[in-house]
Amino acid sequence: MIKSPSRQQRSLGALAERLAVLPDPRSRRGVRHPFVAVLLVAACAVTGGARSWAAIGQWAKAAPQDTLARLEARAAGGLGVRVAPSLSTVRRVVIGVCPGGLADLTGQDPAGAESLAVDGKATRGSRHRDTPAVHLLASMTDRGRTVTQLLVPGKTNEITYFTALLAPFDLRGVVVTADALHTQTGHVRYLVEEKNAHYLLLVKANQPALFAALRSLPRRKVTTRRYDREHCHGRRETRATRVLTVTGLGVDFPHVVQAARILRYRVDQASGRCTRETVYANTDLTSTDASPQKIGRLLRAHWTIENRLHHVRDTTFAEDASKIRTGHGPANLSTLRNLTINAHRDAGHTNIAAGLRDTAYEPFTRPLKLLGIN
């Protein structure tokens, strides 16, 4: 696409209506299968558990007439028999369609969310000879719904595409969280001054002056602190959060109001080994808007994108083992996986693998129901 879909286009009710906004990458000559129908076939197959081109092609070939009719597949002959698109047709359309537009149109609007996490992931299986792995920068709300993702070209990095990822969306009042790579003055000014959003960013040694300033703050005088304790995955974890208002304390960073230090103590129950980690973060939220309890919750919510998106795509969909490499195939199939995860979570599934098994019992009806295809 020449530009990102508008807010009105992203808010269209039916998935088919939103996909119709995308331009068809095929030449007009010889086109037989409707563009939207081909994309819907691919989306339904992935929602049913398909991981490869071959699996998508098998799903399409086995789809009954009523399913193909609901997907508005091509009607042939006087009897109007529905014909499923072939594997080569599905593959040609999916690898050619605009990855940014597809991600924007199939994600969830972040307006009204408490926080929005931004993080990147490389699809390792797409690496081939001298061609690096496809790198995708994604955003996810604190409720575990993917908003969008953006393809990061091989010769650049996530920093240069941060603003482009968030530009199409209304982020007023949303707290954007990111790791230390995105603790950049330009990002902060963009969020606060242009998007009217808030930020909560980790600080590490890649920003040496800022990191040293946060470490040297007089935190021993802080009386307000928060302790959180968890017992899971065979370990006990205690997190102590201290937050200090830094206005006038010489912390040189745009719009910063508070700085947090989180001490993490982890005890492995099997070995008894104890580890300790210190994490620093800064934010433009005031003490009235964000208590130590809320800042601790927001930082925990940031890892939602790792646990509920990247980990799920790796383990449930075997994304890193996928050998899909051609065109926009890796990015667009990843987007269809994001759509699948959103659909299953909207249906109440907390375990996506269990949701896919449940869908597999009725592979030609339940995917359509999950995607809202009537």
XYZ file of C-alpha atoms in Angstrom:
374
model
C 0.000 0.000 0.000
C 1.087 3.579 -0.614
C 0.014 4.622 2.899
C -1.367 2.987 6.028
C -5.096 2.158 6.182
C -7.206 4.918 7.703
C -8.928 4.559 11.063
C -12.280 4.187 9.286
C -10.911 1.372 7.134
C -9.442 -0.426 10.159
C -12.752 -0.152 12.008
C -14.819 -1.845 9.296
C -16.800 -4.628 10.936
C -16.271 -7.718 8.823
C -12.831 -9.140 8.134
C -13.663 -9.435 4.425
C -14.482 -5.714 4.243
C -11.159 -4.803 5.830
C -9.161 -7.095 3.552
C -10.871 -5.563 0.524
C -8.989 -2.331 1.299
C -5.709 -4.002 0.330
C -4.564 -3.824 -3.305
C -4.371 -7.119 -5.179
C -0.675 -7.817 -5.934
C -1.510 -9.957 -8.978
C -1.593 -8.793 -12.563
C -5.161 -8.355 -13.826
C -4.574 -10.703 -16.701
C -5.627 -14.272 -15.953
C -7.034 -13.619 -12.469
C -9.786 -16.122 -11.676
C -10.034 -16.315 -7.894
C -11.270 -13.299 -5.879
C -8.464 -11.652 -3.948
C -10.328 -11.459 -0.624
C -11.472 -15.076 -0.897
C -7.876 -16.254 -1.268
C -6.813 -14.313 1.830
C -9.777 -15.655 3.797
C -8.884 -19.224 2.820
C -5.347 -18.679 4.125
C -6.611 -17.030 7.328
C -9.096 -19.842 8.048
C -6.503 -22.527 7.389
C -4.028 -20.906 9.797
C -6.783 -20.447 12.380
C -7.428 -24.174 12.041
C -3.780 -24.953 12.773
C -2.057 -24.900 9.353
C 1.653 -24.101 9.626
C 2.889 -24.317 6.023
C 1.886 -23.664 2.418
C 1.184 -27.369 1.965
C -1.140 -27.426 4.985
C -3.021 -24.366 3.725
C -3.382 -25.968 0.293
C -4.722 -29.193 1.820
C -7.266 -27.251 3.875
C -8.482 -25.401 0.776
C -8.664 -28.587 -1.302
C -10.709 -30.405 1.351
C -13.070 -27.499 2.119
C -16.737 -28.359 1.404
C -19.025 -26.304 -0.799
C -20.812 -24.490 2.024
C -17.485 -23.324 3.495
C -16.234 -22.110 0.118
C -19.536 -20.308 -0.432
C -19.194 -18.479 2.879
C -15.669 -17.471 1.838
C -17.056 -16.279 -1.530
C -14.747 -18.528 -3.499
C -14.997 -18.572 -7.291
C -18.212 -20.047 -8.723
C -17.727 -22.075 -11.925
C -20.120 -23.561 -14.446
C -23.858 -23.262 -14.795
C -24.442 -24.889 -11.419
C -22.209 -22.391 -9.644
C -19.895 -24.992 -8.151
C -17.426 -23.356 -5.810
C -13.763 -23.865 -6.706
C -11.081 -23.477 -4.055
C -7.907 -21.576 -4.966
C -4.910 -23.814 -5.570
C -1.857 -23.914 -3.360
C 0.142 -21.899 -5.891
C -2.567 -19.219 -6.014
C -2.716 -18.880 -2.227
C 1.046 -18.746 -2.021
C 1.329 -16.129 -4.784
C -1.243 -13.846 -3.150
C 0.065 -14.132 0.416
C 3.720 -13.521 -0.481
C 2.761 -10.488 -2.573
C 0.268 -8.631 -0.391
C 1.467 -5.577 1.562
C 2.670 -6.817 4.984
C 2.166 -3.496 6.790
C -1.367 -3.031 5.466
C -2.343 -6.620 6.275
C -1.046 -6.273 9.839
C -2.832 -2.957 10.411
C -6.161 -4.247 9.084
C -6.172 -7.526 11.020
C -4.974 -6.193 14.400
C -6.920 -4.703 17.276
C -7.295 -0.975 17.888
C -5.252 0.043 20.988
C -7.511 2.983 21.877
C -8.616 2.616 25.492
C -5.929 0.121 26.464
C -3.953 0.796 29.628
C -0.603 -0.024 28.057
C 0.945 -1.030 24.746
C 4.118 -3.127 24.596
C 6.529 -2.814 21.648
C 9.100 -5.485 20.911
C 10.777 -7.197 17.967
C 11.353 -10.795 16.927
C 13.337 -12.516 14.183
C 11.774 -15.458 12.324
C 14.882 -17.613 12.365
C 13.755 -20.130 9.778
C 13.535 -17.435 7.101
C 17.327 -17.040 7.101
C 18.822 -18.412 3.894
C 22.491 -18.296 2.852
C 23.476 -14.619 2.842
C 19.909 -13.409 3.386
C 19.292 -12.521 7.061
C 16.230 -13.671 8.954
C 13.102 -11.544 8.613
C 12.774 -9.226 11.614
C 9.332 -8.074 12.751
C 8.533 -5.251 15.169
C 5.173 -5.832 16.877
C 2.912 -4.133 19.415
C 0.473 -5.762 21.846
C -1.990 -4.402 24.406
C -1.889 -5.345 28.072
C -4.894 -7.642 27.410
C -2.796 -9.781 25.071
C -4.207 -8.562 21.738
C -1.820 -7.856 18.875
C -2.278 -4.392 17.369
C 0.070 -4.512 14.388
C 3.551 -5.443 13.278
C 6.034 -4.008 10.822
C 8.700 -5.599 8.689
C 12.140 -4.220 9.569
C 14.511 -4.363 6.554
C 17.760 -6.218 7.045
C 20.090 -3.220 6.825
C 18.237 -1.180 9.467
C 17.059 -1.815 13.030
C 13.957 -1.473 15.206
C 14.801 2.081 16.298
C 14.168 3.602 12.875
C 10.733 1.948 12.562
C 9.337 2.637 16.033
C 7.382 5.742 15.036
C 6.149 4.186 11.783
C 4.738 1.242 13.734
C 2.655 3.458 16.025
C 1.810 6.308 13.630
C -1.581 5.012 12.372
C -3.124 4.603 15.851
C -4.780 6.803 18.466
C -2.623 6.437 21.585
C -4.031 9.205 23.764
C -3.599 8.189 27.390
C -1.955 4.850 26.541
C 1.304 3.970 28.303
C 3.784 2.679 25.723
C 6.378 0.280 27.141
C 9.545 -0.928 25.430
C 12.945 -2.355 26.238
C 16.142 -0.336 26.553
C 16.781 -0.304 22.802
C 13.905 2.183 22.399
C 14.904 4.480 25.253
C 15.557 7.250 22.769
C 14.861 10.962 23.130
C 13.204 11.073 19.705
C 10.819 8.255 20.606
C 9.831 9.947 23.849
C 9.161 13.319 22.240
C 7.099 11.617 19.542
C 4.956 9.753 22.082
C 4.340 12.659 24.445
C 4.249 15.647 22.104
C 2.650 14.153 18.977
C 0.649 11.126 20.135
C -0.379 12.460 23.589
C 0.676 9.116 25.032
C 2.797 8.195 28.047
C 5.949 6.107 28.198
C 7.597 3.643 30.554
C 10.996 2.638 29.196
C 13.730 0.402 30.559
C 17.187 1.920 30.955
C 20.388 -0.070 30.533
C 24.047 0.605 29.840
C 23.379 1.487 26.190
C 22.459 4.915 27.617
C 25.474 5.301 29.941
C 24.797 8.846 31.192
C 21.121 8.177 31.899
C 21.905 4.792 33.432
C 24.488 6.315 35.761
C 22.081 9.090 36.751
C 19.359 6.618 37.700
C 21.762 4.442 39.667
C 22.988 7.406 41.693
C 19.569 8.653 42.789
C 19.007 8.821 46.583
C 16.636 5.859 46.760
C 17.354 5.057 50.389
C 15.152 7.990 51.339
C 12.229 6.522 49.411
C 9.565 5.354 51.841
C 6.979 4.277 49.251
C 7.721 0.843 47.840
C 5.895 -2.199 46.574
C 6.595 -5.911 47.100
C 5.147 -8.546 44.786
C 5.619 -12.271 45.270
C 4.964 -15.106 42.836
C 5.342 -18.860 42.938
C 5.351 -20.500 39.497
C 7.478 -22.501 37.060
C 9.352 -24.139 39.902
C 10.644 -20.906 41.410
C 9.720 -18.249 43.917
C 10.127 -14.637 42.843
C 10.005 -11.444 44.879
C 10.006 -8.022 43.214
C 10.693 -4.879 45.222
C 9.716 -1.683 43.382
C 10.904 1.742 44.505
C 9.817 4.857 42.641
C 11.240 8.342 43.030
C 10.118 11.667 41.582
C 13.186 12.999 39.768
C 12.046 16.502 38.813
C 14.946 18.801 39.699
C 17.385 15.952 40.404
C 19.419 16.391 37.222
C 18.068 13.447 35.198
C 18.563 14.604 31.602
C 15.773 12.943 29.614
C 12.710 14.488 27.917
C 9.509 14.713 29.971
C 10.815 12.382 32.699
C 8.974 12.701 36.014
C 9.591 9.442 37.869
C 12.313 6.802 37.909
C 11.843 3.249 39.154
C 14.201 0.578 40.419
C 12.984 -3.003 40.565
C 14.949 -5.629 42.487
C 14.105 -9.182 41.470
C 14.950 -12.096 43.751
C 14.443 -15.570 42.319
C 14.865 -18.843 44.169
C 14.934 -22.097 42.219
C 13.067 -24.593 44.371
C 14.855 -27.607 42.937
C 18.424 -26.385 43.411
C 17.906 -23.684 46.021
C 19.928 -21.258 43.926
C 19.102 -17.593 44.437
C 19.630 -14.956 41.740
C 19.244 -11.202 41.954
C 18.625 -8.696 39.166
C 18.219 -4.917 39.199
C 16.136 -3.160 36.542
C 15.807 0.588 36.021
C 13.038 2.445 34.191
C 11.809 6.000 33.716
C 8.432 7.483 32.878
C 6.552 10.721 32.357
C 3.758 9.543 34.673
C 3.458 11.479 37.911
C 3.206 9.901 41.350
C -0.515 10.691 41.295
C -0.997 8.840 38.016
C 1.302 5.906 38.719
C 2.030 4.416 42.121
C 4.831 1.844 42.610
C 2.150 -0.839 42.371
C 0.974 0.420 38.965
C 4.494 0.844 37.604
C 5.333 -2.702 38.667
C 2.190 -3.945 36.943
C 2.972 -2.024 33.759
C 6.496 -3.423 33.618
C 5.129 -6.926 34.086
C 2.566 -6.276 31.358
C 5.385 -5.406 28.965
C 6.523 -9.036 28.959
C 3.060 -10.015 27.746
C 4.336 -9.599 24.203
C 7.097 -12.130 24.859
C 4.962 -14.676 26.692
C 1.663 -14.379 24.839
C 2.830 -13.604 21.305
C 6.437 -14.493 20.481
C 6.520 -17.600 22.683
C 3.161 -18.807 21.342
C 4.229 -18.378 17.722
C 7.460 -20.251 18.424
C 6.007 -23.169 20.363
C 2.440 -23.563 19.081
C 3.015 -22.606 15.432
C 6.716 -23.637 15.233
C 7.473 -20.313 13.566
C 11.239 -20.475 14.018
C 11.295 -23.889 12.317
C 9.302 -22.666 9.310
C 11.275 -22.580 6.058
C 8.978 -20.078 4.337
C 11.338 -17.459 2.905
C 9.948 -16.062 -0.358
C 8.670 -12.496 -0.693
C 6.507 -11.264 2.160
C 5.556 -14.832 3.064
C 7.275 -14.926 6.483
C 5.809 -11.575 7.568
C 2.287 -12.206 6.267
C 1.995 -15.718 7.677
C 3.194 -14.309 10.987
C 0.405 -11.711 10.744
C -2.156 -14.467 10.113
C -0.854 -16.228 13.218
C -1.353 -12.992 15.172
C -4.918 -12.831 13.838
C -5.455 -16.427 14.953
C -4.147 -15.729 18.447
C -6.404 -12.671 18.784
C -9.431 -14.644 17.569
C -8.850 -17.501 20.000
C -8.353 -15.120 22.922
C -11.527 -13.224 22.002
C -13.323 -16.590 22.108
C -12.083 -17.183 25.658
C -9.153 -19.532 25.016
C -6.271 -18.839 27.388
C -4.209 -21.691 25.925
C -3.807 -21.255 22.167
C -2.607 -24.832 21.614
C -5.754 -26.122 23.309
C -7.828 -23.713 21.216
C -6.287 -25.052 18.003
C -7.031 -28.630 19.081
C -10.605 -27.639 19.790
C -10.886 -26.014 16.360
C -9.465 -29.126 14.680
C -12.597 -31.114 15.582
C -14.606 -28.967 13.129
C -11.924 -27.537 10.797
C -14.320 -26.068 8.232
C -16.794 -24.329 10.541
C -15.036 -23.235 13.723
C -12.298 -21.145 12.027
C -14.975 -19.179 10.191
C -16.902 -18.643 13.418
C -13.773 -17.447 15.221
C -13.020 -14.954 12.442
C -16.605 -13.703 12.315
C -17.300 -14.917 8.767
C -21.048 -15.413 8.369
